mmCIF file of C-alpha atoms and ligand atoms in Angstrom:
data_model
loop_
_atom_site.group_PDB
_atom_site.id
_atom_site.type_symbol
_atom_site.label_atom_id
_atom_site.label_comp_id
_atom_site.label_asym_id
_atom_site.label_seq_id
_atom_site.Cartn_x
_atom_site.Cartn_y
_atom_site.Cartn_z
ATOM 1 C CA MET A 1 -93.015 38.974 -57.279
ATOM 2 C CA ALA A 2 -95.762 41.494 -56.613
ATOM 3 C CA ILE A 3 -98.965 40.339 -54.938
ATOM 4 C CA ASP A 4 -101.811 40.063 -57.423
ATOM 5 C CA ILE A 5 -104.597 42.685 -57.259
ATOM 6 C CA LYS A 6 -107.993 41.558 -58.536
ATOM 7 C CA GLY A 7 -110.223 43.794 -60.630
ATOM 8 C CA PRO A 8 -114.043 43.899 -60.493
ATOM 9 C CA ALA A 9 -114.642 41.034 -62.957
ATOM 10 C CA GLU A 10 -112.200 38.747 -61.165
ATOM 11 C CA ILE A 11 -113.706 39.652 -57.795
ATOM 12 C CA GLU A 12 -117.120 38.534 -59.048
ATOM 13 C CA ARG A 13 -115.643 35.168 -60.007
ATOM 14 C CA MET A 14 -113.859 34.865 -56.644
ATOM 15 C CA ARG A 15 -117.221 35.559 -54.958
ATOM 16 C CA ALA A 16 -118.895 32.780 -56.915
ATOM 17 C CA ALA A 17 -116.096 30.278 -56.225
ATOM 18 C CA GLY A 18 -116.071 31.194 -52.528
ATOM 19 C CA LEU A 19 -119.824 30.817 -52.231
ATOM 20 C CA LEU A 20 -119.736 27.397 -53.876
ATOM 21 C CA ALA A 21 -116.954 26.212 -51.547
ATOM 22 C CA ALA A 22 -119.003 27.442 -48.559
ATOM 23 C CA ALA A 23 -122.130 25.673 -49.800
ATOM 24 C CA THR A 24 -120.184 22.454 -50.364
ATOM 25 C CA LEU A 25 -118.695 22.567 -46.874
ATOM 26 C CA ARG A 26 -122.105 23.240 -45.324
ATOM 27 C CA MET A 27 -123.599 20.333 -47.269
ATOM 28 C CA ALA A 28 -120.851 17.945 -46.118
ATOM 29 C CA SER A 29 -121.218 19.102 -42.505
ATOM 30 C CA GLU A 30 -124.859 18.019 -42.490
ATOM 31 C CA HIS A 31 -123.675 14.395 -42.862
ATOM 32 C CA ILE A 32 -121.211 14.379 -39.970
ATOM 33 C CA LYS A 33 -122.153 11.819 -37.304
ATOM 34 C CA PRO A 34 -120.653 8.677 -35.738
ATOM 35 C CA GLY A 35 -120.237 5.822 -38.224
ATOM 36 C CA VAL A 36 -119.921 7.966 -41.365
ATOM 37 C CA MET A 37 -116.819 7.138 -43.441
ATOM 38 C CA THR A 38 -114.499 9.977 -44.441
ATOM 39 C CA GLY A 39 -114.582 8.385 -47.910
ATOM 40 C CA PHE A 40 -118.318 9.121 -47.998
ATOM 41 C CA LEU A 41 -117.666 12.793 -47.189
ATOM 42 C CA ASN A 42 -115.208 12.785 -50.117
ATOM 43 C CA LYS A 43 -117.857 11.362 -52.434
ATOM 44 C CA LEU A 44 -120.383 13.988 -51.326
ATOM 45 C CA VAL A 45 -117.917 16.840 -51.895
ATOM 46 C CA HIS A 46 -116.763 15.453 -55.233
ATOM 47 C CA GLU A 47 -120.279 15.056 -56.630
ATOM 48 C CA HIS A 48 -121.628 18.350 -55.242
ATOM 49 C CA THR A 49 -118.673 20.178 -56.828
ATOM 50 C CA LEU A 50 -119.130 18.592 -60.267
ATOM 51 C CA ASP A 51 -122.920 19.084 -60.084
ATOM 52 C CA HIS A 52 -122.266 22.831 -59.781
ATOM 53 C CA GLY A 53 -119.960 22.991 -62.783
ATOM 54 C CA ALA A 54 -116.780 23.189 -60.716
ATOM 55 C CA ILE A 55 -113.625 21.142 -60.106
ATOM 56 C CA PRO A 56 -112.419 19.932 -56.681
ATOM 57 C CA ALA A 57 -108.987 21.561 -56.411
ATOM 58 C CA PRO A 58 -107.378 18.950 -54.112
ATOM 59 C CA LEU A 59 -107.881 16.077 -56.578
ATOM 60 C CA ASN A 60 -104.483 15.380 -58.183
ATOM 61 C CA TYR A 61 -103.020 18.587 -56.688
ATOM 62 C CA ASN A 62 -99.334 17.645 -56.322
ATOM 63 C CA GLY A 63 -100.588 14.066 -56.362
ATOM 64 C CA PHE A 64 -103.236 14.375 -53.618
ATOM 65 C CA PRO A 65 -105.577 11.416 -54.302
ATOM 66 C CA LYS A 66 -108.993 12.743 -53.157
ATOM 67 C CA SER A 67 -111.334 15.722 -53.573
ATOM 68 C CA VAL A 68 -111.363 16.999 -49.986
ATOM 69 C CA CYS A 69 -109.138 16.861 -46.899
ATOM 70 C CA THR A 70 -110.577 15.266 -43.742
ATOM 71 C CA SER A 71 -108.409 15.651 -40.635
ATOM 72 C CA ILE A 72 -109.457 13.876 -37.421
ATOM 73 C CA ASN A 73 -108.228 14.646 -33.856
ATOM 74 C CA ASP A 74 -104.383 14.748 -33.914
ATOM 75 C CA VAL A 75 -104.319 15.137 -37.700
ATOM 76 C CA VAL A 76 -103.399 18.784 -38.255
ATOM 77 C CA CYS A 77 -104.223 18.999 -41.972
ATOM 78 C CA HIS A 78 -104.224 17.162 -45.325
ATOM 79 C CA GLY A 79 -105.895 14.004 -43.995
ATOM 80 C CA ILE A 80 -106.807 11.697 -46.881
ATOM 81 C CA PRO A 81 -110.415 10.483 -46.778
ATOM 82 C CA ASN A 82 -110.969 6.754 -47.223
ATOM 83 C CA ASP A 83 -113.697 4.156 -47.088
ATOM 84 C CA LYS A 84 -112.391 2.371 -43.983
ATOM 85 C CA GLU A 85 -112.073 5.359 -41.667
ATOM 86 C CA ALA A 86 -115.263 6.007 -39.704
ATOM 87 C CA LEU A 87 -116.029 9.100 -37.652
ATOM 88 C CA ARG A 88 -116.433 8.094 -34.006
ATOM 89 C CA GLU A 89 -118.342 9.655 -31.124
ATOM 90 C CA GLY A 90 -116.024 12.182 -29.442
ATOM 91 C CA ASP A 91 -113.896 12.933 -32.531
ATOM 92 C CA ILE A 92 -113.253 16.380 -33.927
ATOM 93 C CA VAL A 93 -112.928 16.475 -37.706
ATOM 94 C CA ASN A 94 -111.803 19.274 -40.009
ATOM 95 C CA VAL A 95 -113.260 19.241 -43.508
ATOM 96 C CA ASP A 96 -111.320 21.420 -45.982
ATOM 97 C CA VAL A 97 -113.042 22.209 -49.295
ATOM 98 C CA THR A 98 -111.451 23.994 -52.247
ATOM 99 C CA SER A 99 -113.546 24.555 -55.384
ATOM 100 C CA ILE A 100 -112.360 25.824 -58.764
ATOM 101 C CA LEU A 101 -115.241 27.617 -60.497
ATOM 102 C CA ASP A 102 -114.727 29.409 -63.796
ATOM 103 C CA GLY A 103 -110.958 29.263 -63.220
ATOM 104 C CA TYR A 104 -110.978 30.777 -59.704
ATOM 105 C CA HIS A 105 -110.462 29.080 -56.331
ATOM 106 C CA GLY A 106 -112.528 29.284 -53.140
ATOM 107 C CA ASP A 107 -110.934 27.636 -50.069
ATOM 108 C CA THR A 108 -112.629 27.085 -46.705
ATOM 109 C CA SER A 109 -112.584 24.657 -43.827
ATOM 110 C CA ALA A 110 -114.167 24.104 -40.443
ATOM 111 C CA THR A 111 -113.789 21.697 -37.542
ATOM 112 C CA PHE A 112 -116.905 19.799 -36.449
ATOM 113 C CA TYR A 113 -117.838 17.826 -33.348
ATOM 114 C CA VAL A 114 -118.808 14.198 -33.821
ATOM 115 C CA GLY A 115 -121.461 13.726 -31.148
ATOM 116 C CA GLU A 116 -120.398 14.767 -27.652
ATOM 117 C CA VAL A 117 -116.717 15.730 -27.346
ATOM 118 C CA SER A 118 -114.322 16.294 -24.426
ATOM 119 C CA ALA A 119 -113.704 19.641 -22.756
ATOM 120 C CA ASP A 120 -110.207 19.687 -24.321
ATOM 121 C CA ALA A 121 -111.681 19.097 -27.776
ATOM 122 C CA ARG A 122 -114.046 22.011 -27.287
ATOM 123 C CA ARG A 123 -111.279 24.256 -25.952
ATOM 124 C CA VAL A 124 -108.965 23.741 -28.922
ATOM 125 C CA THR A 125 -111.794 23.949 -31.458
ATOM 126 C CA GLU A 126 -113.304 27.130 -30.024
ATOM 127 C CA ALA A 127 -109.809 28.643 -29.746
ATOM 128 C CA ALA A 128 -109.192 27.934 -33.443
ATOM 129 C CA ARG A 129 -112.582 29.390 -34.425
ATOM 130 C CA ARG A 130 -111.879 32.588 -32.477
ATOM 131 C CA CYS A 131 -108.319 32.779 -33.839
ATOM 132 C CA LEU A 132 -109.690 32.880 -37.380
ATOM 133 C CA ASP A 133 -112.195 35.609 -36.451
ATOM 134 C CA LEU A 134 -109.497 37.706 -34.741
ATOM 135 C CA GLY A 135 -107.168 37.271 -37.727
ATOM 136 C CA ILE A 136 -109.932 38.384 -40.098
ATOM 137 C CA GLU A 137 -110.541 41.520 -37.998
ATOM 138 C CA GLN A 138 -106.997 42.652 -38.892
ATOM 139 C CA VAL A 139 -107.660 42.602 -42.643
ATOM 140 C CA ARG A 140 -107.838 46.110 -44.104
ATOM 141 C CA PRO A 141 -105.960 48.194 -46.696
ATOM 142 C CA GLY A 142 -102.750 49.590 -45.190
ATOM 143 C CA GLY A 143 -102.579 46.884 -42.515
ATOM 144 C CA ARG A 144 -99.694 44.450 -42.471
ATOM 145 C CA ILE A 145 -99.746 40.701 -42.982
ATOM 146 C CA ARG A 146 -97.974 40.267 -39.628
ATOM 147 C CA ASP A 147 -100.931 41.891 -37.788
ATOM 148 C CA ILE A 148 -102.970 38.788 -38.634
ATOM 149 C CA GLY A 149 -100.546 36.293 -37.116
ATOM 150 C CA ALA A 150 -99.950 38.484 -34.075
ATOM 151 C CA ALA A 151 -103.670 38.540 -33.215
ATOM 152 C CA ILE A 152 -103.957 34.789 -33.739
ATOM 153 C CA GLU A 153 -100.866 33.928 -31.705
ATOM 154 C CA ASP A 154 -101.972 36.077 -28.765
ATOM 155 C CA HIS A 155 -105.388 34.422 -28.535
ATOM 156 C CA ALA A 156 -104.049 30.885 -28.977
ATOM 157 C CA HIS A 157 -101.515 31.381 -26.185
ATOM 158 C CA ALA A 158 -104.134 32.966 -23.911
ATOM 159 C CA GLN A 159 -106.165 29.771 -24.339
ATOM 160 C CA GLY A 160 -103.165 27.588 -23.473
ATOM 161 C CA CYS A 161 -102.819 26.434 -27.072
ATOM 162 C CA SER A 162 -100.000 26.590 -29.655
ATOM 163 C CA VAL A 163 -99.878 27.681 -33.304
ATOM 164 C CA VAL A 164 -98.610 25.418 -36.106
ATOM 165 C CA ARG A 165 -95.692 27.062 -37.937
ATOM 166 C CA ASP A 166 -95.121 24.723 -40.856
ATOM 167 C CA TYR A 167 -98.315 25.633 -42.770
ATOM 168 C CA CYS A 168 -99.655 29.100 -43.530
ATOM 169 C CA GLY A 169 -102.501 30.960 -45.170
ATOM 170 C CA HIS A 170 -101.875 31.904 -48.803
ATOM 171 C CA GLY A 171 -102.762 34.165 -51.672
ATOM 172 C CA ILE A 172 -105.426 32.596 -53.894
ATOM 173 C CA GLY A 173 -107.115 33.267 -57.220
ATOM 174 C CA ARG A 174 -106.443 31.504 -60.490
ATOM 175 C CA ILE A 175 -103.649 29.812 -58.526
ATOM 176 C CA PHE A 176 -104.439 27.685 -55.431
ATOM 177 C CA HIS A 177 -101.377 28.706 -53.365
ATOM 178 C CA THR A 178 -99.545 31.936 -54.204
ATOM 179 C CA GLU A 179 -98.209 35.087 -52.550
ATOM 180 C CA PRO A 180 -98.609 36.412 -49.946
ATOM 181 C CA GLN A 181 -97.721 33.760 -47.402
ATOM 182 C CA VAL A 182 -99.864 34.396 -44.306
ATOM 183 C CA PRO A 183 -98.262 32.959 -41.129
ATOM 184 C CA HIS A 184 -100.525 32.502 -38.122
ATOM 185 C CA TYR A 185 -97.789 33.678 -35.704
ATOM 186 C CA ARG A 186 -95.409 36.655 -35.413
ATOM 187 C CA PHE A 187 -92.630 36.192 -37.931
ATOM 188 C CA ALA A 188 -89.498 37.982 -39.024
ATOM 189 C CA GLY A 189 -88.949 38.883 -42.656
ATOM 190 C CA ARG A 190 -91.097 40.177 -45.450
ATOM 191 C CA ASN A 191 -94.233 41.807 -44.111
ATOM 192 C CA PRO A 192 -96.240 43.273 -46.992
ATOM 193 C CA ARG A 193 -99.036 45.794 -46.627
ATOM 194 C CA MET A 194 -102.538 44.634 -47.465
ATOM 195 C CA ARG A 195 -104.080 46.458 -50.422
ATOM 196 C CA GLU A 196 -107.588 46.661 -51.841
ATOM 197 C CA GLY A 197 -108.200 43.793 -54.292
ATOM 198 C CA MET A 198 -105.865 41.253 -52.680
ATOM 199 C CA THR A 199 -107.353 37.824 -51.966
ATOM 200 C CA PHE A 200 -105.832 35.370 -49.511
ATOM 201 C CA THR A 201 -106.779 32.753 -46.954
ATOM 202 C CA ILE A 202 -106.390 32.718 -43.186
ATOM 203 C CA GLU A 203 -106.410 29.169 -41.808
ATOM 204 C CA PRO A 204 -104.915 28.823 -38.319
ATOM 205 C CA MET A 205 -104.041 25.310 -37.165
ATOM 206 C CA ILE A 206 -104.201 25.393 -33.358
ATOM 207 C CA ASN A 207 -102.832 22.613 -31.140
ATOM 208 C CA ILE A 208 -103.599 21.798 -27.534
ATOM 209 C CA GLY A 209 -99.990 20.661 -26.913
ATOM 210 C CA THR A 210 -96.825 21.268 -28.911
ATOM 211 C CA TRP A 211 -96.868 23.263 -32.149
ATOM 212 C CA LYS A 212 -94.519 20.717 -33.712
ATOM 213 C CA VAL A 213 -95.850 18.351 -36.340
ATOM 214 C CA ASP A 214 -94.844 15.162 -38.173
ATOM 215 C CA LEU A 215 -95.479 14.263 -41.807
ATOM 216 C CA MET A 216 -96.730 10.678 -42.141
ATOM 217 C CA SER A 217 -95.314 8.151 -44.623
ATOM 218 C CA ASP A 218 -98.196 8.760 -47.080
ATOM 219 C CA ASP A 219 -96.466 12.153 -47.639
ATOM 220 C CA TRP A 220 -99.711 14.075 -46.918
ATOM 221 C CA THR A 221 -101.176 13.395 -43.490
ATOM 222 C CA VAL A 222 -99.750 15.811 -40.902
ATOM 223 C CA ARG A 223 -100.047 14.895 -37.202
ATOM 224 C CA THR A 224 -99.129 16.732 -34.015
ATOM 225 C CA ARG A 225 -95.773 15.444 -32.753
ATOM 226 C CA ASP A 226 -97.273 14.681 -29.306
ATOM 227 C CA ARG A 227 -100.412 13.178 -30.929
ATOM 228 C CA MET A 228 -102.616 15.624 -29.010
ATOM 229 C CA LEU A 229 -105.599 17.409 -30.571
ATOM 230 C CA SER A 230 -105.461 20.026 -33.350
ATOM 231 C CA ALA A 231 -108.261 22.155 -34.818
ATOM 232 C CA GLN A 232 -108.486 24.484 -37.834
ATOM 233 C CA PHE A 233 -110.844 26.941 -39.517
ATOM 234 C CA GLU A 234 -110.283 28.655 -42.873
ATOM 235 C CA HIS A 235 -111.838 31.438 -44.919
ATOM 236 C CA THR A 236 -110.923 33.108 -48.211
ATOM 237 C CA LEU A 237 -110.799 36.919 -47.773
ATOM 238 C CA LEU A 238 -110.939 39.921 -50.081
ATOM 239 C CA VAL A 239 -109.383 43.234 -48.993
ATOM 240 C CA THR A 240 -112.023 45.936 -49.611
ATOM 241 C CA PRO A 241 -111.732 49.762 -49.451
ATOM 242 C CA ASP A 242 -112.995 49.811 -45.863
ATOM 243 C CA GLY A 243 -111.787 46.467 -44.564
ATOM 244 C CA HIS A 244 -112.553 43.004 -45.853
ATOM 245 C CA GLU A 245 -115.154 40.681 -47.278
ATOM 246 C CA ILE A 246 -115.346 36.999 -46.314
ATOM 247 C CA LEU A 247 -115.797 35.251 -49.671
ATOM 248 C CA THR A 248 -116.593 31.856 -48.104
ATOM 249 C CA ASP A 249 -119.174 32.992 -45.537
ATOM 250 C CA TRP A 250 -122.061 30.529 -44.932
ATOM 251 C CA ALA A 251 -124.200 33.475 -43.827
ATOM 252 C CA LYS A 252 -124.309 34.652 -47.459
ATOM 253 C CA LEU A 253 -125.800 31.385 -48.721
ATOM 254 C CA PRO A 254 -129.528 31.848 -48.023
ATOM 255 C CA GLY A 255 -131.200 33.003 -51.222
ATOM 256 C CA SER A 256 -128.071 32.534 -53.338
ATOM 257 C CA LYS A 257 -127.914 30.177 -56.307
ATOM 258 C CA TYR A 258 -125.825 27.726 -54.260
ATOM 259 C CA ASP A 259 -128.302 27.494 -51.390
ATOM 260 C CA SER A 260 -129.310 23.873 -51.961
HETATM 261 N N1 MF3 B 1 -107.071 23.271 -48.754
HETATM 262 C C1 MF3 B 1 -105.726 23.234 -48.260
HETATM 263 C C2 MF3 B 1 -105.377 24.668 -47.940
HETATM 264 O O1 MF3 B 1 -106.105 25.253 -47.220
HETATM 265 C C3 MF3 B 1 -104.762 22.652 -49.209
HETATM 266 C C4 MF3 B 1 -105.016 21.246 -49.502
HETATM 267 S S1 MF3 B 1 -103.877 20.703 -50.664
HETATM 268 C C5 MF3 B 1 -104.302 19.109 -50.866
HETATM 269 O O2 MF3 B 1 -104.475 25.279 -48.410
HETATM 270 F F1 MF3 B 1 -103.652 18.694 -51.890
HETATM 271 F F2 MF3 B 1 -104.020 18.451 -49.738
HETATM 272 F F3 MF3 B 1 -105.599 19.028 -51.066
HETATM 273 CO CO1 CO B 2 -105.936 27.222 -47.911
HETATM 274 CO CO1 CO B 3 -108.130 24.755 -47.457
#
């Protein structure tokens, strides 16, 4: 199947969805502190999304029970928020927001510090943040999908960290997860060229120990096999004539209709 190319009208809708996802993530982040329940973060994201005329994509997606993913410490991704799980001083927590606005998806996540965190927690989190930035720098028409993973893998390894292989970035638009698959490591096999008008996510999951992961019995929560720390950041990108545009960039919020 060919990778979808968005036209100008669709790009405008992707921009709006991306901006709303960014605003929702920023709003949730303002509530992160010790004692806050992940279920409360879910409620905030759910209500903020509906208040802006959008739908939280995770809710009922393949049976996922909540409106946002909250992944603490050794949880790699797809943590299920609940009303009994409190954030604790020293935790790192990834909040992953996906909004559907006017039929189009915006998908973004970030890892936050809960109070003061350990040197290891900072190392893996800052490595993941930089991995996303370095992956984004590779996005341009004519470039190859593998360039993204290569840049990410090199930085992760230089920081003494590993890259999760079981979950990848993904094409996004009317559909939440579609082609291309965007691995965060060097891979063999299909390696499409990026073209103007493609939209996809980059969302490296970076571990301080082994890259291997385990799926928990709830069929969603993914943990590192060695139960050491994992951090993740995610943006939705558009390939533009001269490079890329970050559709979920917080820096674009001031003055926009979602800046509240
Ligand atoms: N937002 C995740 C991603 O980046 C997917 C979450 S699927 C869910 O692709 F069902 F767990 F919400
Ligand atoms: Co995603
Ligand atoms: Co996401």
